[in-house]
PDB file of C-alpha atoms in Angstrom:
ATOM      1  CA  UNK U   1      23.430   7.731   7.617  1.00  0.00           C
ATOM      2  CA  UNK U   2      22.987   4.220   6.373  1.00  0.00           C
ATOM      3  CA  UNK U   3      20.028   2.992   3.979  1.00  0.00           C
ATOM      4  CA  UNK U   4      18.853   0.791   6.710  1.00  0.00           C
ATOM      5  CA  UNK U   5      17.763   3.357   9.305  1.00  0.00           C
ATOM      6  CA  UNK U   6      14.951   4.643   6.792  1.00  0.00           C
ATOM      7  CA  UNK U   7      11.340   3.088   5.910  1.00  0.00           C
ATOM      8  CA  UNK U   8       9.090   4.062   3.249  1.00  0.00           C
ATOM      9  CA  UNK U   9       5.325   3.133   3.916  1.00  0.00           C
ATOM     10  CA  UNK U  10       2.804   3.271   1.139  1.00  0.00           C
ATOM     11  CA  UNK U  11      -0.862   3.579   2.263  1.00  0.00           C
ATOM     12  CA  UNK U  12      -3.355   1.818  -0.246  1.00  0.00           C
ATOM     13  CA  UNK U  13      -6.780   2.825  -2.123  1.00  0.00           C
ATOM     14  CA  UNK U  14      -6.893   0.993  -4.891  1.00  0.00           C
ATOM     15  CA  UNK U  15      -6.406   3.538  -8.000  1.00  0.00           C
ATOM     16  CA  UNK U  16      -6.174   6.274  -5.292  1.00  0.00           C
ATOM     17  CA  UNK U  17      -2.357   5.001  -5.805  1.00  0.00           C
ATOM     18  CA  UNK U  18      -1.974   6.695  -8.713  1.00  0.00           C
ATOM     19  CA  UNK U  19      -0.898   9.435  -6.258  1.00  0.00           C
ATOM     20  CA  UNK U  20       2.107   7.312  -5.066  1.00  0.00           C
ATOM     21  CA  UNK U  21       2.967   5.574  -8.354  1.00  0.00           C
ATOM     22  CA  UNK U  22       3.963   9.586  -9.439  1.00  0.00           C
ATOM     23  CA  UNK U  23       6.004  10.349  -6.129  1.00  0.00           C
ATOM     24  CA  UNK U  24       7.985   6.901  -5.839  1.00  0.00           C
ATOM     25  CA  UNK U  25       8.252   7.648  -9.852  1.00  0.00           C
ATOM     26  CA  UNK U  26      10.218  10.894  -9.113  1.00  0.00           C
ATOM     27  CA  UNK U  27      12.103   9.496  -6.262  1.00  0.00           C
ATOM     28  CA  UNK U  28      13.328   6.437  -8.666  1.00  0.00           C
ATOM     29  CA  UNK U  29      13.751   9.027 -11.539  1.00  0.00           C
ATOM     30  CA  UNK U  30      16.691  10.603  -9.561  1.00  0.00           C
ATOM     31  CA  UNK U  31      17.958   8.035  -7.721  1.00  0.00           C
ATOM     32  CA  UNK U  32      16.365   8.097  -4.102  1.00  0.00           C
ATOM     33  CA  UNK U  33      16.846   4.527  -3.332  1.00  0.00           C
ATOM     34  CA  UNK U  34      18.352   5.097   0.096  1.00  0.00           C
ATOM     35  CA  UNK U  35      15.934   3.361   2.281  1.00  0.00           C
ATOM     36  CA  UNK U  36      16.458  -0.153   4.135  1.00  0.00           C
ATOM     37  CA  UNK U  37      12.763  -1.357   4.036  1.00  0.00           C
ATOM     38  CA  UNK U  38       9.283  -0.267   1.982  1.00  0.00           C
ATOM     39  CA  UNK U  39       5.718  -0.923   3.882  1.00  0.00           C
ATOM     40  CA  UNK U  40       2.562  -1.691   0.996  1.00  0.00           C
ATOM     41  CA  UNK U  41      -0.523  -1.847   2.402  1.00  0.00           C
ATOM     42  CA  UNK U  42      -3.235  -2.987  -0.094  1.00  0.00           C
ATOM     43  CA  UNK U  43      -2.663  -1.455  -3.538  1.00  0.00           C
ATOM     44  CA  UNK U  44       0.420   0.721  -1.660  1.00  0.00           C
ATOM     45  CA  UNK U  45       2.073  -2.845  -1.951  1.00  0.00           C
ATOM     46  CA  UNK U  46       1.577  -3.235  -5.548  1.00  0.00           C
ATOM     47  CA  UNK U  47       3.470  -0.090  -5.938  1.00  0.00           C
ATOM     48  CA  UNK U  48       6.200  -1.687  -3.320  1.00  0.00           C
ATOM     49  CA  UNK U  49       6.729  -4.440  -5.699  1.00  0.00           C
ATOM     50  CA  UNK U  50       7.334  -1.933  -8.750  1.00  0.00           C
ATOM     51  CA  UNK U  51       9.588   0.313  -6.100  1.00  0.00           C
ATOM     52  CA  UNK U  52      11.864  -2.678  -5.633  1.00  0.00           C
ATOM     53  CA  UNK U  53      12.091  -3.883  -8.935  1.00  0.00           C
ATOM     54  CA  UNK U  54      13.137  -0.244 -10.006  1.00  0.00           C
ATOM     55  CA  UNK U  55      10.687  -0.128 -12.671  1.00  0.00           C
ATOM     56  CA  UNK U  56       9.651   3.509 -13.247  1.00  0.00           C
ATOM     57  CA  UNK U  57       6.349   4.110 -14.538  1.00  0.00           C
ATOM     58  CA  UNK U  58       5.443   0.589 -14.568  1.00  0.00           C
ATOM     59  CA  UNK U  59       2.500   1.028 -11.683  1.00  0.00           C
ATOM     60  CA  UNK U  60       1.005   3.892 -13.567  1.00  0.00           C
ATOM     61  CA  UNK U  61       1.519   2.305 -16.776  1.00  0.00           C
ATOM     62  CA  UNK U  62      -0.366  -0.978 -15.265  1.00  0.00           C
ATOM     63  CA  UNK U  63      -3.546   1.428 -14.008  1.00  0.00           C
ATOM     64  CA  UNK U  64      -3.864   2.959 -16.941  1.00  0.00           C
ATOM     65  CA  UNK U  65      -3.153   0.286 -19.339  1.00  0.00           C
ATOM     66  CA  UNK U  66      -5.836  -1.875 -17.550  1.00  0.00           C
ATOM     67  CA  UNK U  67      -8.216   0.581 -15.938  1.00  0.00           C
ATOM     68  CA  UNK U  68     -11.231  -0.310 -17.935  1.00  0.00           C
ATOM     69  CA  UNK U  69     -10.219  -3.922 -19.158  1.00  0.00           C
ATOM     70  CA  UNK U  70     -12.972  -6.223 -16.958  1.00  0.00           C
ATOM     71  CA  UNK U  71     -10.578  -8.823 -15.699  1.00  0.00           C
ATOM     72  CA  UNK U  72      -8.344  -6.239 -14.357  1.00  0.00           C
ATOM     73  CA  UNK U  73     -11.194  -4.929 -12.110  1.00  0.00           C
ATOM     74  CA  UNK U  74     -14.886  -5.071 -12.596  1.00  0.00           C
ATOM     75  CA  UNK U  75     -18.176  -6.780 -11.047  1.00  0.00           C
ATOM     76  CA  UNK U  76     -17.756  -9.046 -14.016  1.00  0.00           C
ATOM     77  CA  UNK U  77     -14.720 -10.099 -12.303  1.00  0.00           C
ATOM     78  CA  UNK U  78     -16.565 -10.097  -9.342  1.00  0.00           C
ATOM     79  CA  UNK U  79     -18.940 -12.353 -10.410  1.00  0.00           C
ATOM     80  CA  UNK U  80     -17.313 -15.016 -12.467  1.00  0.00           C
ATOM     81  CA  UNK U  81     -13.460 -15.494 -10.296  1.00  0.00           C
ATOM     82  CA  UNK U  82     -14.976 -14.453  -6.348  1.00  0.00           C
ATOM     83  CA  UNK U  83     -12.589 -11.200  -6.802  1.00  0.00           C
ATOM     84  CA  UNK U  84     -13.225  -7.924  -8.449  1.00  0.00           C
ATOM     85  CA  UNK U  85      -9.831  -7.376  -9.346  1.00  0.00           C
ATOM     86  CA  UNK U  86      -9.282 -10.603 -10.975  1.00  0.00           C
ATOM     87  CA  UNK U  87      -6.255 -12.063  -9.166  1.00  0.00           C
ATOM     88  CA  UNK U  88      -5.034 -14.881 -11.894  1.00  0.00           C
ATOM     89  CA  UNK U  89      -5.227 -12.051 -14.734  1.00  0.00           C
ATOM     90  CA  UNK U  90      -3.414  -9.241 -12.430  1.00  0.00           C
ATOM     91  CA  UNK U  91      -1.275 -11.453 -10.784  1.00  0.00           C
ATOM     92  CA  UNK U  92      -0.211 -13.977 -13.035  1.00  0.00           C
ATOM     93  CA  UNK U  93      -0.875 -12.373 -16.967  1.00  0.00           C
ATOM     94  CA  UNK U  94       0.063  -8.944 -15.994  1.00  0.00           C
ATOM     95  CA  UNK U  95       2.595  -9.930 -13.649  1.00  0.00           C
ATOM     96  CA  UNK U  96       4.446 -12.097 -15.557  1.00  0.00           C
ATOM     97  CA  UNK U  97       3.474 -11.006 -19.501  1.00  0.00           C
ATOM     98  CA  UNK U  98       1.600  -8.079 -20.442  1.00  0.00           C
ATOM     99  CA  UNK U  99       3.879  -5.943 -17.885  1.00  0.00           C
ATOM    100  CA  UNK U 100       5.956  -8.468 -16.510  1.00  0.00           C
ATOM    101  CA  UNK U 101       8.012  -7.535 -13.392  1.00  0.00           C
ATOM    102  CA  UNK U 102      11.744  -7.209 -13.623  1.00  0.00           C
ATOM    103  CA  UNK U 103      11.993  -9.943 -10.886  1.00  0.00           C
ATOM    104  CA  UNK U 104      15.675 -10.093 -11.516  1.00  0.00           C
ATOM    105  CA  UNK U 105      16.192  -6.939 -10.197  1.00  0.00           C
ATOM    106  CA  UNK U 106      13.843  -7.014  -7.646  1.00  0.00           C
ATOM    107  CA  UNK U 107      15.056 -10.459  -5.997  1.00  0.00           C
ATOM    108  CA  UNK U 108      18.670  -9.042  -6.147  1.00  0.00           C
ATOM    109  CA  UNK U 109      17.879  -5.561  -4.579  1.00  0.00           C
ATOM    110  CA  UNK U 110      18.435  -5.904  -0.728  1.00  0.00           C
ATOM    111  CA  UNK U 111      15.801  -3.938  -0.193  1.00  0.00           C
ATOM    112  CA  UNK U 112      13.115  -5.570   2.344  1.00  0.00           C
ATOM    113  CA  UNK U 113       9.880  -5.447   1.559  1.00  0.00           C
ATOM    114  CA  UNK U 114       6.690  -6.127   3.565  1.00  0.00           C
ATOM    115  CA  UNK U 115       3.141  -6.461   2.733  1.00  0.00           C
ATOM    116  CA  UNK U 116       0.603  -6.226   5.135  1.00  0.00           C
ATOM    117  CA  UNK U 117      -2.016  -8.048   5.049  1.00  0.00           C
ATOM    118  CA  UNK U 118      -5.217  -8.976   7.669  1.00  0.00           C
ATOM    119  CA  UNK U 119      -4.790 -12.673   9.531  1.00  0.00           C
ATOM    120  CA  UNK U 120      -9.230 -12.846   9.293  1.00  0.00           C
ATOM    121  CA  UNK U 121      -9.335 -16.046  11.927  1.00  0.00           C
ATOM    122  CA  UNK U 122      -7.247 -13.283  14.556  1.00  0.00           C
ATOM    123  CA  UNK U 123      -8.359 -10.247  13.132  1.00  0.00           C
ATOM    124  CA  UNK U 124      -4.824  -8.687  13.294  1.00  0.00           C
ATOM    125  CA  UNK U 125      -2.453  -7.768  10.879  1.00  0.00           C
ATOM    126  CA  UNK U 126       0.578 -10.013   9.787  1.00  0.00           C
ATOM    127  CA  UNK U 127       3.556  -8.121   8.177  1.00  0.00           C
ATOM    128  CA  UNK U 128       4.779 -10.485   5.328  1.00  0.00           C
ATOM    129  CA  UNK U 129       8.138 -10.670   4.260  1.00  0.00           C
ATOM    130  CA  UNK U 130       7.995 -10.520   0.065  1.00  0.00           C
ATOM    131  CA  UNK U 131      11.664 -11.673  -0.201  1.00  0.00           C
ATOM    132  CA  UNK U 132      11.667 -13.223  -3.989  1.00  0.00           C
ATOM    133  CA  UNK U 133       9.440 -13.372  -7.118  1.00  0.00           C
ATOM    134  CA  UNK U 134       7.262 -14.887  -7.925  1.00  0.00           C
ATOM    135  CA  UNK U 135       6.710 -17.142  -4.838  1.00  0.00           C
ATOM    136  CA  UNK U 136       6.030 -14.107  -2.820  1.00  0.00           C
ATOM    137  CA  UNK U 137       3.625 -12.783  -5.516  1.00  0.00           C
ATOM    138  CA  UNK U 138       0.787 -14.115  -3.215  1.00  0.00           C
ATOM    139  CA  UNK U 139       1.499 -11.990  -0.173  1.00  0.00           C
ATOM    140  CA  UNK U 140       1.042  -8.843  -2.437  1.00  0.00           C
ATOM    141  CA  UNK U 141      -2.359 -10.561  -3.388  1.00  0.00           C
ATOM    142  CA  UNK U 142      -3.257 -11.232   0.357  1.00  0.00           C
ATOM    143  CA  UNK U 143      -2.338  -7.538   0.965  1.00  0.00           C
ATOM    144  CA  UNK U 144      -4.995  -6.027  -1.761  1.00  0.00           C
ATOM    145  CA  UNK U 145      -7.720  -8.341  -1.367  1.00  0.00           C
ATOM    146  CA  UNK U 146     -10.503  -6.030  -0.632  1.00  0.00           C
ATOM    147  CA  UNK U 147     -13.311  -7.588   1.967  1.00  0.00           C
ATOM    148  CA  UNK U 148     -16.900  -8.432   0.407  1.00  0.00           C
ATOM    149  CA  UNK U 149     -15.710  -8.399  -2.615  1.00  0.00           C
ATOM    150  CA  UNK U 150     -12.586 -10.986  -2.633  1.00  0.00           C
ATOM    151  CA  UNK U 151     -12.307 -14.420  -1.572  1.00  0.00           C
ATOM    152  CA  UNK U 152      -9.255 -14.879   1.105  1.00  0.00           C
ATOM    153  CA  UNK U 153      -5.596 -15.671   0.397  1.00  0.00           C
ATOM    154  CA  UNK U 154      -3.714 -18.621   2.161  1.00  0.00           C
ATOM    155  CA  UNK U 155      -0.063 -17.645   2.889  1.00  0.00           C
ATOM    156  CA  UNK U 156       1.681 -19.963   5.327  1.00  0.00           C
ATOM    157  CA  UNK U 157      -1.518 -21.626   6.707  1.00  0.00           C
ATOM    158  CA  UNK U 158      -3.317 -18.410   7.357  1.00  0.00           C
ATOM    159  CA  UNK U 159      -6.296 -16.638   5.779  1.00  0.00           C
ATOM    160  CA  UNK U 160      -5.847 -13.395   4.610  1.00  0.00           C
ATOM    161  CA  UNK U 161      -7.786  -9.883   3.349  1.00  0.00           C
ATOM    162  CA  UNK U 162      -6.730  -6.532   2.943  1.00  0.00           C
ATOM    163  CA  UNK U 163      -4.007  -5.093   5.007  1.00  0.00           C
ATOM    164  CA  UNK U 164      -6.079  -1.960   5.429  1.00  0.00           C
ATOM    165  CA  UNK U 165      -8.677  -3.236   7.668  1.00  0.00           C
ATOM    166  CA  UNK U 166      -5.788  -3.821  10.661  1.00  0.00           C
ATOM    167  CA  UNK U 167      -3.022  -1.407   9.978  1.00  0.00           C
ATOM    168  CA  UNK U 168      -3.665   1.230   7.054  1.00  0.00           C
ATOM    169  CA  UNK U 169      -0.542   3.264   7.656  1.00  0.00           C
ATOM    170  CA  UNK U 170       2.141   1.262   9.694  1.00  0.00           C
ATOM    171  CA  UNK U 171       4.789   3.760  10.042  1.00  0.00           C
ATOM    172  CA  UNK U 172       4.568   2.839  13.989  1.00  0.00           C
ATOM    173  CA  UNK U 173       5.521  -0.804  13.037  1.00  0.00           C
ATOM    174  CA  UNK U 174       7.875   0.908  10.394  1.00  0.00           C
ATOM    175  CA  UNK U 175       9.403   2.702  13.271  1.00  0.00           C
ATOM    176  CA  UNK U 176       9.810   0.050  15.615  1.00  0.00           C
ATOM    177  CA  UNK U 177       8.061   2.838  17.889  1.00  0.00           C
ATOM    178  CA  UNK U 178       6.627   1.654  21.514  1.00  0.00           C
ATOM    179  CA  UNK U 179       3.794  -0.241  21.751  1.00  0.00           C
ATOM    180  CA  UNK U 180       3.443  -1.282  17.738  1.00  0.00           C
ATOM    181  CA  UNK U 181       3.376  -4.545  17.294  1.00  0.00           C
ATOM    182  CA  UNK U 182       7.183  -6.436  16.561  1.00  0.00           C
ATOM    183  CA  UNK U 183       8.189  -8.093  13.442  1.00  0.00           C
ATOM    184  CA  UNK U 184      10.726 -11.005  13.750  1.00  0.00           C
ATOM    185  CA  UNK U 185      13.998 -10.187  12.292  1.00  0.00           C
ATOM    186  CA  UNK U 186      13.365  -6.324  12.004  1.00  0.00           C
ATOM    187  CA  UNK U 187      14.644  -3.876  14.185  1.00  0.00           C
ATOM    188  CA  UNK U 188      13.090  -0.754  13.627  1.00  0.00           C
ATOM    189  CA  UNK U 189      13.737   1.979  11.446  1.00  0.00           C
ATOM    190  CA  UNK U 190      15.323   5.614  12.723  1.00  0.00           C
ATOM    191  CA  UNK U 191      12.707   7.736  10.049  1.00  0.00           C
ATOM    192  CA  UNK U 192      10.232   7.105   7.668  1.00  0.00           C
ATOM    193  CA  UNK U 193       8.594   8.457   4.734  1.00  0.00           C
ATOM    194  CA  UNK U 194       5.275   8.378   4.622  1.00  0.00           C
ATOM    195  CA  UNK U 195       2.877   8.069   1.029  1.00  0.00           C
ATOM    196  CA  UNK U 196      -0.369   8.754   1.924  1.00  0.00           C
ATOM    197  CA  UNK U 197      -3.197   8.849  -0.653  1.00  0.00           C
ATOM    198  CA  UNK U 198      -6.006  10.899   1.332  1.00  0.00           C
ATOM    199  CA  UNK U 199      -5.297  14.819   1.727  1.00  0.00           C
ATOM    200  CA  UNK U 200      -4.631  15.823   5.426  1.00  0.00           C
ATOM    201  CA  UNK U 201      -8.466  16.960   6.179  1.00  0.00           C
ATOM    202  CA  UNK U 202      -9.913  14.022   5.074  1.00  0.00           C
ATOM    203  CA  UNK U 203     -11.661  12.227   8.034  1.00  0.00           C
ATOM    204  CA  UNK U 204     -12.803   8.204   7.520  1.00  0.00           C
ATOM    205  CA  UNK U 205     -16.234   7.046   8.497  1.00  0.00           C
ATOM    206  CA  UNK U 206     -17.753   3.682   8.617  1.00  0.00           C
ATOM    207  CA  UNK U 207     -18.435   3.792   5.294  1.00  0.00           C
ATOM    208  CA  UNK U 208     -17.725   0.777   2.807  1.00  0.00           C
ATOM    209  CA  UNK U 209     -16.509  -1.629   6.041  1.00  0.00           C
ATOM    210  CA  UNK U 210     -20.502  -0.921   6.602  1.00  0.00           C
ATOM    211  CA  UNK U 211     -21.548  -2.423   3.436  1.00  0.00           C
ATOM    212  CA  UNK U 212     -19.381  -5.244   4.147  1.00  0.00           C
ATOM    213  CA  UNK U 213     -20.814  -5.941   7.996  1.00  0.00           C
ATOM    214  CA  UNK U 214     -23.924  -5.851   7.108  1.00  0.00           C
ATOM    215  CA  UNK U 215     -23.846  -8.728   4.316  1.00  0.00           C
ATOM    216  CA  UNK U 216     -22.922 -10.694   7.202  1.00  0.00           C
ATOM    217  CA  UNK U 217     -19.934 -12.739   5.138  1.00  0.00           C
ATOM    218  CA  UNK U 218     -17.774 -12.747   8.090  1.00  0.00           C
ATOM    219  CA  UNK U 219     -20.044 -13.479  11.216  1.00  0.00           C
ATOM    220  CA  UNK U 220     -17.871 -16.772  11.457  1.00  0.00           C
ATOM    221  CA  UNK U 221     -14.795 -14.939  11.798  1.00  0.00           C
ATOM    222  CA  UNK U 222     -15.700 -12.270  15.049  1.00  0.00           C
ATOM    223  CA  UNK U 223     -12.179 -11.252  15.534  1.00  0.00           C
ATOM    224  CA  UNK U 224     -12.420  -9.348  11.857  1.00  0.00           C
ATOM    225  CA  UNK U 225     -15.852  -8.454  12.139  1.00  0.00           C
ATOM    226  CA  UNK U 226     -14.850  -6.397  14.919  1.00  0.00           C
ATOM    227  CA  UNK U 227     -11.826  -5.084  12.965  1.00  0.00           C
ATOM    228  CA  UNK U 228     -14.119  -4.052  10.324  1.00  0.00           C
ATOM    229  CA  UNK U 229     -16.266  -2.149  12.861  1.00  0.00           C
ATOM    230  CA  UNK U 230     -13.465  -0.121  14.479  1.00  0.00           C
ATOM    231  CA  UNK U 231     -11.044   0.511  11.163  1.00  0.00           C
ATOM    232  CA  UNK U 232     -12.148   4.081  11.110  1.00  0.00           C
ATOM    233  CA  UNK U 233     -11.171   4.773  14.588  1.00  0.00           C
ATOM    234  CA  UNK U 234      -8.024   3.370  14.580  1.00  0.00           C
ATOM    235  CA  UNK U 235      -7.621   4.772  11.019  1.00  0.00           C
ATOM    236  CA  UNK U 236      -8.533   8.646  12.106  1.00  0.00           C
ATOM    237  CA  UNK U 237      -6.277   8.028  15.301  1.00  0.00           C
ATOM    238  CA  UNK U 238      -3.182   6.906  13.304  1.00  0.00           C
ATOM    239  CA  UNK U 239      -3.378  10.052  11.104  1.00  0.00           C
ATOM    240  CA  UNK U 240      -3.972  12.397  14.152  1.00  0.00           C
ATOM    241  CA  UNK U 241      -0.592  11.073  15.638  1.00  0.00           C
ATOM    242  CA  UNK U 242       1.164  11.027  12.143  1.00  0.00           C
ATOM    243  CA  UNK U 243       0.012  14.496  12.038  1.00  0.00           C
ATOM    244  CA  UNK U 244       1.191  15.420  15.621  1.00  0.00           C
ATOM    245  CA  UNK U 245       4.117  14.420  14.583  1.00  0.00           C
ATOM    246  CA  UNK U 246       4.809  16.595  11.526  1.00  0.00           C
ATOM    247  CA  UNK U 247       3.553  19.955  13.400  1.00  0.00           C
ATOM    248  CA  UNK U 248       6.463  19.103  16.289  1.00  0.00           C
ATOM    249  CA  UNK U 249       8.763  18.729  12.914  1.00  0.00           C
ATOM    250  CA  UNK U 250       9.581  14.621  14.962  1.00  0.00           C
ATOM    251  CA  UNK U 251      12.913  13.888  13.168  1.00  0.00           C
ATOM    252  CA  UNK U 252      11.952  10.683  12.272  1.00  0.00           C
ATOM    253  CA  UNK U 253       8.854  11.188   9.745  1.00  0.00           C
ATOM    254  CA  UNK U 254       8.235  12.956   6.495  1.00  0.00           C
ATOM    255  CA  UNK U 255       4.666  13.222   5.225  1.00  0.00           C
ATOM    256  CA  UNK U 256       3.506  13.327   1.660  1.00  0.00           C
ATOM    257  CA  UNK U 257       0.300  13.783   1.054  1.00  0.00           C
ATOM    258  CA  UNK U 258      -2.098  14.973  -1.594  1.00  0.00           C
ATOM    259  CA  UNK U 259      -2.619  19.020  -1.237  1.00  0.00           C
ATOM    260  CA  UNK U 260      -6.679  18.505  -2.252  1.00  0.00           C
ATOM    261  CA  UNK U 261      -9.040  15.976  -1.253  1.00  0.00           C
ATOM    262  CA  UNK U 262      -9.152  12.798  -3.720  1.00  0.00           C
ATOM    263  CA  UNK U 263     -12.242  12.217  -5.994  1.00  0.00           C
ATOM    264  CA  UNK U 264     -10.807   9.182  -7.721  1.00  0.00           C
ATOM    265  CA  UNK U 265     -12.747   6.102  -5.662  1.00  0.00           C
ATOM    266  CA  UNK U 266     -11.077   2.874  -5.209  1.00  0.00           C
ATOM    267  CA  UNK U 267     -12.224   1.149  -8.367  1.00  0.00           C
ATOM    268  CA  UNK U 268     -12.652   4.611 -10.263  1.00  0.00           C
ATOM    269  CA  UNK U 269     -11.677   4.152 -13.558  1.00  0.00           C
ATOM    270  CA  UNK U 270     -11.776   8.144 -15.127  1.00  0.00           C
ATOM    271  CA  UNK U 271      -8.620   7.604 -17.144  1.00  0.00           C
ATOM    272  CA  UNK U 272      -8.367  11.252 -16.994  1.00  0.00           C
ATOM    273  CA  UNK U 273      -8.486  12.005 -13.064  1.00  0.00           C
ATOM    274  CA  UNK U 274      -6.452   8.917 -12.886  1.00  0.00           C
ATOM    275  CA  UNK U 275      -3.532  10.680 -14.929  1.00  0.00           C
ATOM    276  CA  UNK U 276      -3.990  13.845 -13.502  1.00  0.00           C
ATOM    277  CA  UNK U 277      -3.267  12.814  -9.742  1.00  0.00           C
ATOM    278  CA  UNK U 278      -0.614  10.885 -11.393  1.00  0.00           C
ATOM    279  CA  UNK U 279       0.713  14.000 -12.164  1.00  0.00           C
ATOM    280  CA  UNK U 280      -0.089  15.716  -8.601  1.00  0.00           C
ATOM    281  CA  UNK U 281       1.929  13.032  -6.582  1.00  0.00           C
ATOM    282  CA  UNK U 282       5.122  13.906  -9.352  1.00  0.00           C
ATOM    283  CA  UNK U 283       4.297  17.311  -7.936  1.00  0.00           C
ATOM    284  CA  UNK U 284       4.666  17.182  -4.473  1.00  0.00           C
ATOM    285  CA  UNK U 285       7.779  14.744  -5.014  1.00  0.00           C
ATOM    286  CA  UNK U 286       9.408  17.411  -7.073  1.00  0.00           C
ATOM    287  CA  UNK U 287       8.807  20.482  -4.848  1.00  0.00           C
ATOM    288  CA  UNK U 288       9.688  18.687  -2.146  1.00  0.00           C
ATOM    289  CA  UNK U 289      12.754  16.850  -3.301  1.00  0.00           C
ATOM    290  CA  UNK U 290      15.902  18.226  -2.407  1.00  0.00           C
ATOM    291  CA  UNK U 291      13.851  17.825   1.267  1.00  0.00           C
ATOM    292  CA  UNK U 292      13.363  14.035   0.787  1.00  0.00           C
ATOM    293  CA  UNK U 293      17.225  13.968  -0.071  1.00  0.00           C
ATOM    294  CA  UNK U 294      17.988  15.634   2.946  1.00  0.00           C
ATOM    295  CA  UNK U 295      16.068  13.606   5.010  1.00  0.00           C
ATOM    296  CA  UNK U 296      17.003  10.031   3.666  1.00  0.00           C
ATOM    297  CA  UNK U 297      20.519  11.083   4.014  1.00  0.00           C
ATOM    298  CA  UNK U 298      20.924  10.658  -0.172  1.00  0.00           C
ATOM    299  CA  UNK U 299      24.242  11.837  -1.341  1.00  0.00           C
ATOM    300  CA  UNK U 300      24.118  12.904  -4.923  1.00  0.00           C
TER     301      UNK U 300
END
């Protein structure tokens, strides 16, 4: 089984992905590198960036370090850089000083990264390619730029927000599965493991993409308005067939997921319940992880 034919996708939620920073910590702690591309969608792709530079504990560290600090993310932010989660403090001063990335490593490791991010003028989403640091640096931004409260990232020509509003959990893309949308120069993965950070009963609603309608910041752009509207549709549907898939035991996904249902909000801050589902994603990784072995085809 070759390191190619598996995927690892990373669903966001801002400090929600405290969750995944512990299981891809475990998985990097004994040596479960054997996958051929990684999928970050929002803050999921922050924690693709650390996955590929092989830096354990560095997204956790980053949280934590910075959780209450008010350029890292606060409506101070908000109000005096357009972003609350400052993106010249996260991106360039923690990036590249206060926790700098190991970009070394991570331009040398073969390992293909995407970030996915939403195109707002076509309301889709675009998979970007993060093949070197730091000029890729701003697809990872593009991918965690949450709407209404971030101003849009050019990459290429394009505008971008948040990958979650288009494609939350793209294992389909991942998968190369029939129907999901094609990325040039990517064939398709056999299997993927999947990092969810919402327990399996959880069940989206309107909710913040609401809030964000109704200030009307995007009538200009209808195409992503609509996206907006139907996220939690598409969102709920995605899980239902991820789900489907894991009762028929489908050969070609594994699903981790937190056992409870996640207080920790996107900008929550509680360095406490931060560390602790820190701890529950280590969990899962290590109950489950001669299974993940098994199923990525590691050899020890």
């Amino acid at each position: 089984m070759a390191a190619q034919d598996t995927a690892l996708v990373l669903e966001g939620g801002g400090f929600r992905c405290m969750f995944t920073a512990g299981v891809l910590d475990v998985l990097m702690e004994h040596g479960l590198y054997d996958f051929g591309s990684v999928w970050g969608v929002s803050a999921g792709s922050i924690s693709a960036s650390s996955f590929k530079s092989r830096q354990i504990g560095r997204t956790a560290r980053i949280m934590l370090a910075f959780r209450d600090d008010r350029r890292f993310m606060s409506f101070w932010s908000l109000l005096t850089t357009g972003n609350i989660a400052g993106g010249e403090f996260m991106y360039e001063e923690v990036q590249n000083v206060l926790d700098p990335c190991d970009v070394e490593t991570f331009n040398r490791n073969p390992l293909r990264m995407f970030s996915v991010a939403s195109n707002v003028v076509f309301g889709t989403a675009d998979y970007l390619e993060c093949k070197s640091f730091p000029e890729d640096v701003a697809k990872v931004q593009a991918s965690a730029s949450m709407p209404g409260v971030s101003q849009m990232v050019e990459v290429g020509g394009h505008r971008y927000l948040d990958g979650g509003t288009t494609d939350s959990i793209p294992f389909e893309v991942a998968l190369g599965a029939d129907g999901a949308r094609k990325v040039e120069g990517y064939d398709g993965a056999q299997r993927a493991v999947v990092v969810l950070t919402r327990d399996r009963d959880y069940v989206k609603s309107l909710g913040n993409e609401g809030l964000v309608l109704r200030s009307h910041r995007y009538d200009a752009y209808p195409y992503f308005t609509h996206a907006l509207e139907t996220r939690y549709l598409r969102y709920n549907a995605q899980r239902d067939l991820l789900f489907a898939m894991e009762r028929e035991q489908d050969p070609r996904v594994l699903v981790i997921a937190p056992e409870d249902p996640v207080t920790v909000d996107v900008t929550g801050a509680d360095g406490g319940a931060l560390l602790s589902l820190y701890v529950k994603g280590r969990q899962q990784a290590e109950a489950r992880l001669e299974e993940i072995a098994a199923f990525i085809g590691h050899n020890a």
